[in-house]
Coordinates of C-alpha atoms in Angstrom, one line a residue:
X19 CA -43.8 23.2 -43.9
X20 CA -46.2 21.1 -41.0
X21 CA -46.5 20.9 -37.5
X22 CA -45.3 18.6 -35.1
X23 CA -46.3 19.0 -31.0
X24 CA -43.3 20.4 -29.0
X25 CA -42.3 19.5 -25.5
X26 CA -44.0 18.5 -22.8
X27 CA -47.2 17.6 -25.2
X28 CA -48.2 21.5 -25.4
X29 CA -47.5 23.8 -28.3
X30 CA -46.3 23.6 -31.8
X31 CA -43.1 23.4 -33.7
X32 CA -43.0 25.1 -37.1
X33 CA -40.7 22.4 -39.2
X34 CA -39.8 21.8 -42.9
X35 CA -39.8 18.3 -44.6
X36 CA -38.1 16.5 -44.9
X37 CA -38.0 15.4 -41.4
X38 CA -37.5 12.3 -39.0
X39 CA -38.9 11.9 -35.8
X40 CA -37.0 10.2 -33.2
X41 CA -38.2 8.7 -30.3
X42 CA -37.0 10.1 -27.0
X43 CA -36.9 7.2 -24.1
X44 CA -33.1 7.5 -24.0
X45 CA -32.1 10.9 -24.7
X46 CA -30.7 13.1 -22.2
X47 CA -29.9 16.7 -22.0
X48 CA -26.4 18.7 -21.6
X49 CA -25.6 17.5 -17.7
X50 CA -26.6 13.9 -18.9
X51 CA -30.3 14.4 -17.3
X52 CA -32.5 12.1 -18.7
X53 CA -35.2 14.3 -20.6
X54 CA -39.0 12.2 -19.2
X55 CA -41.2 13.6 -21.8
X56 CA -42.2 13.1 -25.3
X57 CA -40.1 15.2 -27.2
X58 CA -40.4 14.7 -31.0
X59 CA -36.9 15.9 -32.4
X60 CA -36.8 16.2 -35.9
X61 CA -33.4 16.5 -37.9
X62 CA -34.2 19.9 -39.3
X63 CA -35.6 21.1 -36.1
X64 CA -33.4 24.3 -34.3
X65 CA -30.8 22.7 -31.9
X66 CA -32.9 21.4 -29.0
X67 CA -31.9 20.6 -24.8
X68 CA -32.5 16.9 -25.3
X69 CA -30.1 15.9 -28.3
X70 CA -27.5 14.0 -26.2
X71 CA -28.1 10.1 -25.7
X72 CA -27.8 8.9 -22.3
X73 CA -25.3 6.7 -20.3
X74 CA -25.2 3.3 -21.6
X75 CA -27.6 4.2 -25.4
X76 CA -26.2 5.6 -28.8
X77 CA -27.0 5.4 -32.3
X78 CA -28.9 8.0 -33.8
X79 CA -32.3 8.2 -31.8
X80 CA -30.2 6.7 -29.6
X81 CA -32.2 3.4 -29.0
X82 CA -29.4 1.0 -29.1
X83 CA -28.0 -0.4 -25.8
X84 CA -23.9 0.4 -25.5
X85 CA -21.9 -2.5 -25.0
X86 CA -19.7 -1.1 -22.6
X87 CA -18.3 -4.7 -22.0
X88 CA -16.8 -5.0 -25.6
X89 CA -15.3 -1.1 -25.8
X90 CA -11.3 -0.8 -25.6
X91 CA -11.0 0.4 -22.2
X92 CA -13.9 -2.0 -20.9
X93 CA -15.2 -0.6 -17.3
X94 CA -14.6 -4.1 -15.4
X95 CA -11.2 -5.5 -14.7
X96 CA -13.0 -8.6 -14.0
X97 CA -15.7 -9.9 -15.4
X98 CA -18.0 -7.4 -17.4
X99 CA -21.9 -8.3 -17.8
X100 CA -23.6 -6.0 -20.6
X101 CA -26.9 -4.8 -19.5
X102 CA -29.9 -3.1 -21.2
X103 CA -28.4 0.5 -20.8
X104 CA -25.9 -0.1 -18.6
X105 CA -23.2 -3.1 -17.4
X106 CA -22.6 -4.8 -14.2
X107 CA -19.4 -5.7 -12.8
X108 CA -19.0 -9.3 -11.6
X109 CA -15.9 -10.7 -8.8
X110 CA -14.0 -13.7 -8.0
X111 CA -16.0 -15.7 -5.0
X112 CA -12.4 -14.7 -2.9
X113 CA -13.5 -10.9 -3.6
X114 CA -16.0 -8.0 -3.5
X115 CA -16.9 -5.3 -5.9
X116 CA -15.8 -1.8 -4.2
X117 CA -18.1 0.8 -3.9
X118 CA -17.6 2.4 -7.0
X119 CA -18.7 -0.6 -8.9
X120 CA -15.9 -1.3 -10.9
X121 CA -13.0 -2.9 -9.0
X122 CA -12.5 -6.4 -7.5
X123 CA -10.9 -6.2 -3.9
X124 CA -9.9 -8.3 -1.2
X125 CA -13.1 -7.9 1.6
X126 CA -10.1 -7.0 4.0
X127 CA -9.3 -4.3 1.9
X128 CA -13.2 -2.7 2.2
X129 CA -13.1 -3.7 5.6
X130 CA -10.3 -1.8 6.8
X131 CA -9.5 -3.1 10.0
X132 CA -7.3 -1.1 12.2
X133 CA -5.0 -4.5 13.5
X134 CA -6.6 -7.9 12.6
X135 CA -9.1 -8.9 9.6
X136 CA -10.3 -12.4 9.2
X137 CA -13.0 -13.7 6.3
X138 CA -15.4 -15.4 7.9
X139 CA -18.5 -17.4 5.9
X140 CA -17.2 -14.9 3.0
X141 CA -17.3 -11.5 4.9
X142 CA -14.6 -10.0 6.2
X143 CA -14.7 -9.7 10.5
X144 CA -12.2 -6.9 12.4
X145 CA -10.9 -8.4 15.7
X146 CA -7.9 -6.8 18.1
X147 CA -4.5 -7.6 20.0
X148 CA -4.5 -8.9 23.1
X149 CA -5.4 -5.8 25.5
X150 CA -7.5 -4.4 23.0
X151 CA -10.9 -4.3 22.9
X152 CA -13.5 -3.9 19.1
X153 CA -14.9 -0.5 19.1
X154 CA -19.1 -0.2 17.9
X155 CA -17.9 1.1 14.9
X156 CA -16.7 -2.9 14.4
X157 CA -13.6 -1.6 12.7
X158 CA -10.9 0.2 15.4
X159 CA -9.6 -0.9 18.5
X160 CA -9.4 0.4 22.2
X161 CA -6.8 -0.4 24.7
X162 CA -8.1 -2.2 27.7
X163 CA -7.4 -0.5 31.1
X164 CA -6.7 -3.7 32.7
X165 CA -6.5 -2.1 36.6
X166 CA -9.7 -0.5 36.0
X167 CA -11.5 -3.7 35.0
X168 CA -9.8 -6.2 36.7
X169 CA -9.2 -5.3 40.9
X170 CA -7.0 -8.0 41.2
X171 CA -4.5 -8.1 38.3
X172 CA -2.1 -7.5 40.5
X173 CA -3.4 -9.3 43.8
X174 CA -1.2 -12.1 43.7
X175 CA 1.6 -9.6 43.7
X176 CA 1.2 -8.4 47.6
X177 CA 2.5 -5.0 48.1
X178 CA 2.1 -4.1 44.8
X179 CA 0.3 -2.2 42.4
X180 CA -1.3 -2.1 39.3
X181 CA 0.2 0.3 36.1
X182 CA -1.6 0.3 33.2
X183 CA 0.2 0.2 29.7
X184 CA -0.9 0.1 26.0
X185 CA -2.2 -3.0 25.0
X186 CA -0.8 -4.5 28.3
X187 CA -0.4 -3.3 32.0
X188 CA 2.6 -3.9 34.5
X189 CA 2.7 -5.0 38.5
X190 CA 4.8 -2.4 40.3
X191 CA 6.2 -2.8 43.7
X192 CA 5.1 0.0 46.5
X193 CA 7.3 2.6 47.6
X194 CA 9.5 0.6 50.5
X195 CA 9.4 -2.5 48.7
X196 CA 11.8 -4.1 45.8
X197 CA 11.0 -6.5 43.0
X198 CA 13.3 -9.9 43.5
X199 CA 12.7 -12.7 41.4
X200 CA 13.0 -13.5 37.7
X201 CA 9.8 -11.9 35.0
X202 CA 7.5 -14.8 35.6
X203 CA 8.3 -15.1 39.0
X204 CA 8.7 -12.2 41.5
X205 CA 7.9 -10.7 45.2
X206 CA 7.8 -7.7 45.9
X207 CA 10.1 -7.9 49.6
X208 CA 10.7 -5.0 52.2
X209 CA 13.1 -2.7 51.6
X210 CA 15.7 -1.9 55.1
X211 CA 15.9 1.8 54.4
X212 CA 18.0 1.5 57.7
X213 CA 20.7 -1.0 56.5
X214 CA 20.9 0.5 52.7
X215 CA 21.3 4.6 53.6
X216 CA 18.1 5.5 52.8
X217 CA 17.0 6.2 56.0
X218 CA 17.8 10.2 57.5
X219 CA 17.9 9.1 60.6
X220 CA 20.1 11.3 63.1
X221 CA 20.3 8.5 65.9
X222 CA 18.4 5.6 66.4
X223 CA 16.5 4.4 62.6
X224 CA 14.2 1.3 63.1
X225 CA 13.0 -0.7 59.7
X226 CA 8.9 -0.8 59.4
X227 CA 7.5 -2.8 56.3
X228 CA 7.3 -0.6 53.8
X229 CA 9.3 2.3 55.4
X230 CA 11.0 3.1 58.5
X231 CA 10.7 5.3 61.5
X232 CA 13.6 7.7 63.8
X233 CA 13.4 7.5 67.0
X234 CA 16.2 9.5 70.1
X235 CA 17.7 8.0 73.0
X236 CA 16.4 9.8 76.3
X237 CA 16.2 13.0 76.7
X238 CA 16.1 13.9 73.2
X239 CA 12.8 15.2 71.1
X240 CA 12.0 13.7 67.8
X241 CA 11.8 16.9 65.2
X242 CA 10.5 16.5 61.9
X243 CA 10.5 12.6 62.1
X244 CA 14.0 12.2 61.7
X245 CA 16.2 14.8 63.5
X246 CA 16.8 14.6 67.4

């Protein structure tokens, strides 16, 4: 029966030799915790907390580095690079490790770009359609309001006026005008409510740009703009 100095360098623990003494650096306890103290565990000693090795050590006082690199289902599907307690995972120059450490992925892929991704000097860049603009997050895209930003996209389209669409806007011709012309190339041109029906005219109707107005031959009152 002898001594040995328990946990924490305080107290004693009764054991009976024979007995071997391991060294504790590597050892962890039941959650995989690393156990930071000097902890003399001896082989006939009651079960203790810290009798587990940790991640990436093994053998019996678990002082031998795991090569995690040469196991069956090695941790990399790229290149693996054992390390003193642990392995890194190394990528193709075309790709980048994901966050987890231990996948090889197109930057794109990480990047995820709501339309466009481009690498550029290695790093993957978001960009947007036409009409669209890159959001601070440097990842999703807004859609431009084109009339709100721009007064005159439609002021080489007289009597018109500006609609704007998704990713786009459109030039639409005022009430009292029509669009003539092919997509490229249009006017907007009057429209003669008083030659097409439109008008409600009871007697006399008289084409305005843009409109028209009633008017009665004398003697007659105008009533609600169009009857006599």
């Amino acid at each position: 029966i002898g001594l040995v100095l328990g946990p924490f360098l305080f107290g004693c623990l009764v054991i009976t030799f024979p007995y071997t003494v391991y060294p504790t650096n590597h050892f962890c306890d039941a959650g995989g915790n690393p156990c930071n103290t000097t902890t003399l565990l001896a082989t006939n000693l009651p079960q203790q907390s810290c009798t587990s090795c940790c991640s990436g050590w093994e053998g019996t006082d678990c002082s031998t580095d795991k090569d995690e690199c040469n196991e069956v289902n090695a941790p990399c599907p790229g290149h693996c690079v054992n390390l003193v307690g642990s392995f890194r995972c190394d990528c193709p120059s075309s790709t980048n490790l994901s966050p987890d450490g231990r996948q090889c992925v197109h930057p794109c892929v990480l990047a995820n770009c709501e339309q466009h991704c481009t690498i550029v000097n290695s790093t993957a860049e978001c960009s947007c359609h036409k009409g669209y603009t890159l959001d601070q997050n440097r990842t999703n895209c807004t859609d431009i309001d084109e009339c709100a930003t721009n007064a005159t996209a439609c002021a080489d389209h007289p009597d018109s006026h500006c609609k704007n669409t998704i990713g786009n806007y459109t030039c639409s011709c005022n009430t009292g005008f029509t669009k003539y012309g092919t997509v490229d190339s249009w006017t907007c041109q009057d429209v003669d409510e008083c030659q097409n029906g439109v008008a409600l005219c009871t007697h006399t109707c008289n084409n305005t740009r843009g409109g028209y107005t009633c008017s009665c031959p004398q003697g007659y009152t105008l009533h609600n703009n169009h009857t006599c």
